Amino acid sequence: MQVQTGSAPTETGRWIGCLTYQSRAVSRPSESELRQLVEEARARNRSLGVTGMLLYENGRFLQTLEGPPDGLEQVWDSIRHDERHRDIEVLTEHMVSSRLFSGWDLLLYSREDRERRAGRASDLAPHALAHYVPGLAQLALDGDDLRINARLAGIAEQGWSADDIISHLIEPVARAMGDAWLADRCCEFDLTVGLSMLQLAGHAVRTHACTASLRRSRYSILLATAPGEPHMLSTAMLADQFTDAGWRVEMAFPPSKEALANQVAAQGHDAVDIALSDALPRQRALARLREAVEACHRASPGHLVVVSVGGRMFAEASASAASVGADHARRSVGGTSLRLAQLLRQGRSLQ
Ligand SMILES: Cc1cc2nc3c(=O)[nH]c(=O)nc-3n(C[C@H](O)[C@H](O)[C@H](O)COP(=O)(O)O)c2cc1C
């Protein structure tokens, strides 16, 4: 298998390889031989960071493996030389940005296993997301990626975390698709295409759920013009954006840095944005802006205040956040509420 190491980021910072193949058993393994094979495979997969699923039915194997290119390459090299199976046919091989079987060193699926699980399932209270599983499995087997993504986005909007969606929805859907294959209700092609789609949807969910939860944040912000600054265009535009994003918003047009600091100290905001003019370069105002930023930080000891700055010089990158001691400089108004929510979260997790 030739997998290239990509440079684009994933949830762990690196692309992972994903390979699905089918093969025929040279002689039918007994249930205990199958279990032993899987036990040994799990230990090795775990040590190499490989996860996946192995389906066995009627003398046929179908396996999906995912992992860092090096680890995957090693496992695959062993598997393709293993004399317990033949007619090995690679169905798909690609790089993906998130795992489908994140919690499984190697999930075994065989008919006996399925029957055992069906018996056990009735004793367990189903997870609240369980009722979405059959419909989503069908969409995946139909290769309907638009509807898969729309449905998952809707579920993320309800407030489910990406981890919940992945472990209680996407992984069970993959298993339901495995069941469909074992019961001859779909062919290998539908299964592998559907699994690839789920993998992409899992990545989209991580991004979407993260964005959705940031949108729901209940932080508060003081939107201020720089002391003495008469222009207030971006402050007004930011007010709409932060209000839409669910923040508690207050606006201020302080005459001095002391007045601004007093307001920050009295009201305990999570964040402050200090805006210079969007129209005029205010080179000479930078020193005073730095003092205002410092005053805001000093006014909130023990309470994390993220200070963002904006104005024409920051938009044109002729000044930076660091040059005035701020945590963030806006290049544009767009996306500021998400960025500040992110900074607050990071800051709080470090506190
Ligand atoms: C159908 C099938 C699937 C297998 N899946 C894995 C696997 O996921 N991981 C693994 O380490 N070994 C797996 N094995 C076992 C390997 O082929 C090999 O026997 C084992 O990794 C030891 O490797 P080595 O012979 O190169 O030392 C599988 C074997 C078969 C027949």
Short mmCIF file of C-alpha atoms and ligand atoms in Angstrom, two decimals:
data_model
loop_
_atom_site.label_atom_id
_atom_site.label_comp_id
_atom_site.label_asym_id
_atom_site.label_seq_id
_atom_site.Cartn_x
_atom_site.Cartn_y
_atom_site.Cartn_z
CA MET A 1 0.00 0.00 0.00
CA GLN A 2 1.39 3.39 -0.91
CA VAL A 3 0.21 6.09 1.45
CA GLN A 4 1.74 9.51 1.42
CA THR A 5 2.17 11.47 4.58
CA GLY A 6 0.10 14.59 4.13
CA SER A 7 0.71 17.93 5.75
CA ALA A 8 -2.89 19.02 6.30
CA PRO A 9 -4.19 18.91 9.87
CA THR A 10 -6.56 16.36 11.45
CA GLU A 11 -8.04 16.10 14.93
CA THR A 12 -4.66 14.84 16.05
CA GLY A 13 -2.68 17.02 13.69
CA ARG A 14 -1.91 14.37 11.03
CA TRP A 15 -3.66 12.56 8.24
CA ILE A 16 -4.33 8.90 8.72
CA GLY A 17 -4.46 6.18 6.12
CA CYS A 18 -7.57 4.06 5.61
CA LEU A 19 -7.65 0.75 3.77
CA THR A 20 -10.52 -1.63 3.11
CA TYR A 21 -10.02 -5.04 1.51
CA GLN A 22 -11.88 -8.28 1.09
CA SER A 23 -10.48 -11.81 0.93
CA ARG A 24 -11.41 -15.50 1.18
CA ALA A 25 -10.40 -17.74 4.07
CA VAL A 26 -8.18 -20.64 2.92
CA SER A 27 -10.03 -22.88 5.36
CA ARG A 28 -12.98 -21.84 7.46
CA PRO A 29 -11.73 -20.69 10.86
CA SER A 30 -13.53 -21.98 13.93
CA GLU A 31 -15.00 -19.43 16.28
CA SER A 32 -12.04 -19.86 18.66
CA GLU A 33 -9.47 -19.51 15.85
CA LEU A 34 -11.17 -16.32 14.76
CA ARG A 35 -11.11 -14.98 18.30
CA GLN A 36 -7.45 -15.85 18.71
CA LEU A 37 -6.60 -14.13 15.43
CA VAL A 38 -8.44 -11.02 16.59
CA GLU A 39 -6.89 -11.04 20.07
CA GLU A 40 -3.38 -11.10 18.59
CA ALA A 41 -4.27 -8.52 15.96
CA ARG A 42 -5.70 -6.18 18.60
CA ALA A 43 -2.53 -6.20 20.65
CA ARG A 44 -0.43 -5.35 17.62
CA ASN A 45 -2.85 -2.75 16.29
CA ARG A 46 -2.92 -1.05 19.67
CA SER A 47 0.88 -0.80 19.75
CA LEU A 48 0.93 0.76 16.26
CA GLY A 49 -2.04 3.12 16.67
CA VAL A 50 -4.15 1.16 14.18
CA THR A 51 -7.92 0.81 14.59
CA GLY A 52 -10.52 -0.94 12.49
CA MET A 53 -13.18 -3.54 11.94
CA LEU A 54 -13.03 -7.13 10.71
CA LEU A 55 -16.12 -8.79 9.30
CA TYR A 56 -16.20 -12.54 8.82
CA GLU A 57 -19.01 -14.44 7.16
CA ASN A 58 -19.21 -17.69 5.25
CA GLY A 59 -15.54 -17.95 4.38
CA ARG A 60 -15.22 -14.25 3.45
CA PHE A 61 -13.32 -11.52 5.24
CA LEU A 62 -13.86 -7.81 4.89
CA GLN A 63 -11.63 -5.53 6.89
CA THR A 64 -11.24 -1.78 7.29
CA LEU A 65 -8.02 -0.53 8.89
CA GLU A 66 -7.10 3.02 9.76
CA GLY A 67 -3.98 4.48 11.29
CA PRO A 68 -0.80 6.48 10.83
CA PRO A 69 0.80 5.57 7.49
CA ASP A 70 3.83 3.81 9.06
CA GLY A 71 1.79 1.64 11.42
CA LEU A 72 -0.78 0.83 8.80
CA GLU A 73 1.90 -0.13 6.32
CA GLN A 74 3.43 -2.62 8.79
CA VAL A 75 0.10 -4.27 9.60
CA TRP A 76 -0.92 -4.42 5.98
CA ASP A 77 2.37 -5.98 4.99
CA SER A 78 1.73 -8.82 7.44
CA ILE A 79 -1.90 -9.27 6.47
CA ARG A 80 -1.30 -9.49 2.74
CA HIS A 81 1.35 -12.19 3.25
CA ASP A 82 -0.80 -14.16 5.71
CA GLU A 83 -1.49 -17.63 4.32
CA ARG A 84 -4.79 -17.99 6.14
CA HIS A 85 -6.54 -16.07 3.37
CA ARG A 86 -6.28 -15.59 -0.41
CA ASP A 87 -7.87 -13.62 -3.29
CA ILE A 88 -7.08 -10.43 -1.41
CA GLU A 89 -8.66 -7.46 -3.15
CA VAL A 90 -8.17 -3.90 -2.00
CA LEU A 91 -11.50 -2.08 -2.26
CA THR A 92 -10.52 1.41 -1.14
CA GLU A 93 -7.40 3.08 0.12
CA HIS A 94 -7.23 6.75 0.94
CA MET A 95 -6.08 9.34 3.43
CA VAL A 96 -8.70 10.58 5.87
CA SER A 97 -8.78 13.25 8.52
CA SER A 98 -10.69 11.38 11.24
CA ARG A 99 -11.14 7.79 12.34
CA LEU A 100 -14.34 5.83 12.06
CA PHE A 101 -13.39 3.20 14.64
CA SER A 102 -11.59 5.42 17.10
CA GLY A 103 -12.41 3.20 20.07
CA TRP A 104 -11.63 -0.16 18.46
CA ASP A 105 -8.22 -1.80 18.08
CA LEU A 106 -10.09 -4.26 15.92
CA LEU A 107 -13.81 -4.74 16.11
CA LEU A 108 -14.78 -8.30 15.17
CA TYR A 109 -18.01 -8.96 13.40
CA SER A 110 -19.23 -12.43 12.63
CA ARG A 111 -22.70 -13.89 12.43
CA GLU A 112 -22.36 -15.56 15.81
CA ASP A 113 -21.16 -12.31 17.28
CA ARG A 114 -24.11 -10.47 15.83
CA GLU A 115 -26.55 -12.94 17.35
CA ARG A 116 -24.86 -12.68 20.73
CA ARG A 117 -24.99 -8.89 20.59
CA ALA A 118 -28.63 -8.94 19.55
CA GLY A 119 -29.40 -11.02 22.65
CA ARG A 120 -27.50 -8.63 24.88
CA ALA A 121 -28.84 -5.47 23.31
CA SER A 122 -32.32 -6.03 24.71
CA ASP A 123 -30.93 -5.83 28.27
CA LEU A 124 -29.36 -2.45 27.69
CA ALA A 125 -31.12 0.88 27.70
CA PRO A 126 -30.54 2.33 24.24
CA HIS A 127 -28.66 5.60 23.99
CA ALA A 128 -30.81 8.59 23.06
CA LEU A 129 -29.14 8.76 19.65
CA ALA A 130 -29.89 5.09 18.89
CA HIS A 131 -33.11 5.79 17.02
CA TYR A 132 -31.15 7.68 14.34
CA VAL A 133 -28.95 4.65 13.61
CA PRO A 134 -31.10 2.65 11.13
CA GLY A 135 -32.01 5.69 9.02
CA LEU A 136 -28.46 6.93 8.89
CA ALA A 137 -27.14 3.47 8.03
CA GLN A 138 -29.58 3.34 5.12
CA LEU A 139 -28.49 6.77 3.88
CA ALA A 140 -24.86 5.62 4.05
CA LEU A 141 -25.63 2.41 2.16
CA ASP A 142 -27.50 4.49 -0.43
CA GLY A 143 -24.42 6.70 -0.75
CA ASP A 144 -26.50 9.79 0.01
CA ASP A 145 -23.78 11.99 1.48
CA LEU A 146 -25.79 15.22 1.27
CA ARG A 147 -28.51 13.85 3.52
CA ILE A 148 -25.99 12.19 5.86
CA ASN A 149 -24.29 15.54 6.40
CA ALA A 150 -27.57 17.42 6.79
CA ARG A 151 -28.84 14.94 9.37
CA LEU A 152 -25.63 14.99 11.38
CA ALA A 153 -25.49 18.78 11.27
CA GLY A 154 -29.08 18.85 12.63
CA ILE A 155 -28.10 16.52 15.48
CA ALA A 156 -25.02 18.62 16.31
CA GLU A 157 -27.26 21.71 16.40
CA GLN A 158 -29.36 19.99 19.09
CA GLY A 159 -26.30 20.24 21.30
CA TRP A 160 -24.78 16.74 21.11
CA SER A 161 -21.02 16.81 21.40
CA ALA A 162 -18.82 15.50 18.59
CA ASP A 163 -17.65 12.65 20.86
CA ASP A 164 -21.26 11.59 21.57
CA ILE A 165 -22.14 11.71 17.90
CA ILE A 166 -19.11 9.70 16.92
CA SER A 167 -19.33 6.99 19.59
CA HIS A 168 -23.12 6.72 19.91
CA LEU A 169 -24.12 7.35 16.34
CA ILE A 170 -21.41 7.08 13.69
CA GLU A 171 -19.72 3.99 15.14
CA PRO A 172 -23.07 2.16 15.68
CA VAL A 173 -24.03 3.11 12.12
CA ALA A 174 -20.81 1.52 10.86
CA ARG A 175 -21.69 -1.62 12.84
CA ALA A 176 -25.26 -1.62 11.49
CA MET A 177 -23.78 -1.46 8.00
CA GLY A 178 -21.57 -4.41 8.89
CA ASP A 179 -24.70 -6.28 9.98
CA ALA A 180 -26.34 -5.46 6.64
CA TRP A 181 -23.34 -6.91 4.85
CA LEU A 182 -23.34 -10.06 7.00
CA ALA A 183 -27.03 -10.52 6.25
CA ASP A 184 -26.41 -10.05 2.50
CA ARG A 185 -28.52 -6.92 2.49
CA CYS A 186 -25.79 -4.94 0.75
CA CYS A 187 -22.71 -5.62 -1.34
CA GLU A 188 -19.06 -4.82 -0.50
CA PHE A 189 -19.13 -1.84 -2.80
CA ASP A 190 -22.07 -0.19 -0.98
CA LEU A 191 -20.46 -0.95 2.36
CA THR A 192 -17.07 0.55 1.49
CA VAL A 193 -18.52 3.64 -0.19
CA GLY A 194 -20.86 4.13 2.79
CA LEU A 195 -18.00 3.74 5.29
CA SER A 196 -15.93 6.33 3.44
CA MET A 197 -18.84 8.75 3.54
CA LEU A 198 -19.29 8.20 7.25
CA GLN A 199 -15.62 8.91 7.76
CA LEU A 200 -15.91 12.25 6.00
CA ALA A 201 -19.13 13.04 7.89
CA GLY A 202 -17.36 12.26 11.19
CA HIS A 203 -14.75 14.87 10.39
CA ALA A 204 -17.40 17.43 9.41
CA VAL A 205 -19.21 16.76 12.70
CA ARG A 206 -16.10 17.47 14.74
CA THR A 207 -15.69 20.83 13.04
CA HIS A 208 -19.40 21.61 13.12
CA ALA A 209 -20.05 20.58 16.73
CA CYS A 210 -17.10 22.63 17.86
CA THR A 211 -18.35 25.68 15.97
CA ALA A 212 -21.94 25.15 17.16
CA SER A 213 -20.91 24.92 20.80
CA LEU A 214 -18.80 28.04 20.47
CA ARG A 215 -21.81 29.79 18.97
CA ARG A 216 -23.89 28.87 22.00
CA SER A 217 -21.40 30.33 24.45
CA ARG A 218 -22.77 32.69 27.11
CA TYR A 219 -19.77 34.93 27.49
CA SER A 220 -19.96 38.67 27.96
CA ILE A 221 -18.02 41.35 26.17
CA LEU A 222 -17.47 45.06 26.47
CA LEU A 223 -17.23 46.63 23.03
CA ALA A 224 -15.40 49.89 23.40
CA THR A 225 -14.02 52.55 21.13
CA ALA A 226 -10.43 53.45 21.96
CA PRO A 227 -10.39 56.27 24.52
CA GLY A 228 -11.13 59.48 22.67
CA GLU A 229 -11.79 57.71 19.32
CA PRO A 230 -14.92 59.19 17.66
CA HIS A 231 -15.29 56.51 14.93
CA MET A 232 -17.44 53.55 15.95
CA LEU A 233 -18.34 51.63 12.80
CA SER A 234 -16.78 48.27 13.73
CA THR A 235 -17.99 48.53 17.33
CA ALA A 236 -21.57 48.75 16.02
CA MET A 237 -21.04 45.83 13.60
CA LEU A 238 -19.45 43.72 16.31
CA ALA A 239 -22.42 44.36 18.60
CA ASP A 240 -24.73 42.63 16.08
CA GLN A 241 -22.36 39.72 15.63
CA PHE A 242 -21.81 39.05 19.33
CA THR A 243 -25.52 39.44 20.11
CA ASP A 244 -26.43 36.94 17.37
CA ALA A 245 -23.84 34.57 18.83
CA GLY A 246 -25.56 34.71 22.22
CA TRP A 247 -23.04 36.89 24.07
CA ARG A 248 -24.05 39.48 26.63
CA VAL A 249 -22.95 42.71 24.99
CA GLU A 250 -22.28 46.16 26.38
CA MET A 251 -20.93 49.13 24.48
CA ALA A 252 -18.76 51.92 25.80
CA PHE A 253 -17.28 55.13 24.40
CA PRO A 254 -14.84 55.93 27.20
CA PRO A 255 -13.16 59.32 27.28
CA SER A 256 -10.04 57.92 28.99
CA LYS A 257 -8.23 54.65 29.74
CA GLU A 258 -9.15 55.07 33.42
CA ALA A 259 -12.84 55.24 32.54
CA LEU A 260 -12.47 52.08 30.44
CA ALA A 261 -10.57 50.24 33.19
CA ASN A 262 -13.20 51.22 35.77
CA GLN A 263 -15.94 49.76 33.62
CA VAL A 264 -13.99 46.51 33.12
CA ALA A 265 -13.32 46.23 36.86
CA ALA A 266 -16.94 46.94 37.81
CA GLN A 267 -18.69 44.72 35.32
CA GLY A 268 -16.39 41.66 35.16
CA HIS A 269 -16.65 41.03 31.43
CA ASP A 270 -14.99 37.99 29.89
CA ALA A 271 -13.62 39.97 26.97
CA VAL A 272 -13.03 43.53 25.85
CA ASP A 273 -12.69 44.79 22.30
CA ILE A 274 -11.05 48.18 21.82
CA ALA A 275 -11.55 49.72 18.40
CA LEU A 276 -9.59 52.39 16.59
CA SER A 277 -11.00 53.96 13.44
CA ASP A 278 -11.65 51.66 10.47
CA ALA A 279 -11.26 54.56 8.11
CA LEU A 280 -8.14 56.39 9.25
CA PRO A 281 -4.67 55.11 10.12
CA ARG A 282 -4.05 56.07 13.72
CA GLN A 283 -0.30 55.57 13.95
CA ARG A 284 0.06 58.03 16.80
CA ALA A 285 -2.76 56.41 18.78
CA LEU A 286 -0.88 53.09 19.15
CA ALA A 287 1.03 54.07 22.30
CA ARG A 288 -2.21 55.17 23.97
CA LEU A 289 -3.94 52.00 22.82
CA ARG A 290 -1.21 49.92 24.45
CA GLU A 291 -1.82 51.77 27.72
CA ALA A 292 -5.57 51.14 27.46
CA VAL A 293 -4.96 47.40 26.86
CA GLU A 294 -2.65 47.23 29.89
CA ALA A 295 -5.22 49.08 31.99
CA CYS A 296 -7.87 46.48 31.06
CA HIS A 297 -5.58 43.59 31.99
CA ARG A 298 -4.70 45.28 35.30
CA ALA A 299 -8.35 45.99 36.04
CA SER A 300 -9.23 42.32 36.11
CA PRO A 301 -6.79 40.49 38.37
CA GLY A 302 -7.79 36.86 38.91
CA HIS A 303 -10.44 37.08 36.24
CA LEU A 304 -9.50 36.18 32.70
CA VAL A 305 -10.17 39.02 30.31
CA VAL A 306 -9.31 38.54 26.68
CA VAL A 307 -8.51 41.84 25.04
CA SER A 308 -8.98 42.24 21.33
CA VAL A 309 -8.14 45.28 19.24
CA GLY A 310 -9.21 46.47 15.80
CA GLY A 311 -8.94 49.31 13.36
CA ARG A 312 -7.46 50.11 9.98
CA MET A 313 -3.83 49.48 10.99
CA PHE A 314 -4.68 45.98 12.23
CA ALA A 315 -6.76 45.23 9.13
CA GLU A 316 -3.82 46.22 6.94
CA ALA A 317 -1.38 44.36 9.22
CA SER A 318 0.73 47.47 9.76
CA ALA A 319 0.22 46.85 13.50
CA SER A 320 -0.14 43.58 15.40
CA ALA A 321 -1.81 42.39 18.61
CA ALA A 322 1.62 41.97 20.19
CA SER A 323 2.63 45.54 19.38
CA VAL A 324 -0.08 46.81 21.75
CA GLY A 325 -0.04 43.88 24.23
CA ALA A 326 -3.46 42.56 23.15
CA ASP A 327 -4.52 38.90 22.91
CA HIS A 328 -6.07 39.26 19.49
CA ALA A 329 -6.09 41.76 16.62
CA ARG A 330 -9.01 41.74 14.24
CA ARG A 331 -8.15 41.71 10.54
CA SER A 332 -11.88 42.02 9.90
CA VAL A 333 -15.06 42.03 11.97
CA GLY A 334 -16.10 38.58 10.63
CA GLY A 335 -15.51 35.61 12.93
CA THR A 336 -14.40 37.70 15.93
CA SER A 337 -16.96 36.18 18.30
CA LEU A 338 -15.80 32.64 17.46
CA ARG A 339 -12.15 33.55 17.82
CA LEU A 340 -12.65 35.21 21.19
CA ALA A 341 -14.74 32.31 22.49
CA GLN A 342 -11.91 30.01 21.46
CA LEU A 343 -9.30 32.15 23.26
CA LEU A 344 -11.44 32.23 26.40
CA ARG A 345 -11.82 28.47 26.38
CA GLN A 346 -8.12 27.92 25.87
CA GLY A 347 -7.28 30.41 28.60
CA ARG A 348 -9.69 28.81 31.07
CA SER A 349 -8.44 25.32 30.39
CA LEU A 350 -4.91 26.55 31.19
CA GLN A 351 -5.94 28.31 34.40
C1 LIG B 1 -8.21 -11.72 7.82
C2 LIG B 1 -7.05 -11.36 8.66
C3 LIG B 1 -7.03 -10.12 9.30
C4 LIG B 1 -5.95 -9.75 10.11
N1 LIG B 1 -5.96 -8.53 10.72
C5 LIG B 1 -4.89 -8.16 11.45
C6 LIG B 1 -4.83 -6.87 12.06
O1 LIG B 1 -5.74 -6.06 11.98
N2 LIG B 1 -3.71 -6.55 12.76
C7 LIG B 1 -2.65 -7.40 12.91
O2 LIG B 1 -1.69 -7.03 13.55
N3 LIG B 1 -2.71 -8.63 12.37
C8 LIG B 1 -3.78 -9.03 11.64
N4 LIG B 1 -3.81 -10.28 11.09
C9 LIG B 1 -2.71 -11.18 11.37
C10 LIG B 1 -1.50 -10.86 10.51
O3 LIG B 1 -1.73 -11.30 9.21
C11 LIG B 1 -0.22 -11.47 11.08
O4 LIG B 1 -0.41 -12.83 11.24
C12 LIG B 1 0.17 -10.89 12.41
O5 LIG B 1 0.07 -9.48 12.38
C13 LIG B 1 1.60 -11.23 12.77
O6 LIG B 1 2.45 -10.60 11.86
P1 LIG B 1 3.84 -11.22 11.37
O7 LIG B 1 3.48 -12.58 10.84
O8 LIG B 1 4.34 -10.29 10.30
O9 LIG B 1 4.68 -11.26 12.58
C14 LIG B 1 -4.87 -10.66 10.28
C15 LIG B 1 -4.91 -11.90 9.63
C16 LIG B 1 -5.98 -12.24 8.83
C17 LIG B 1 -6.00 -13.57 8.15
#
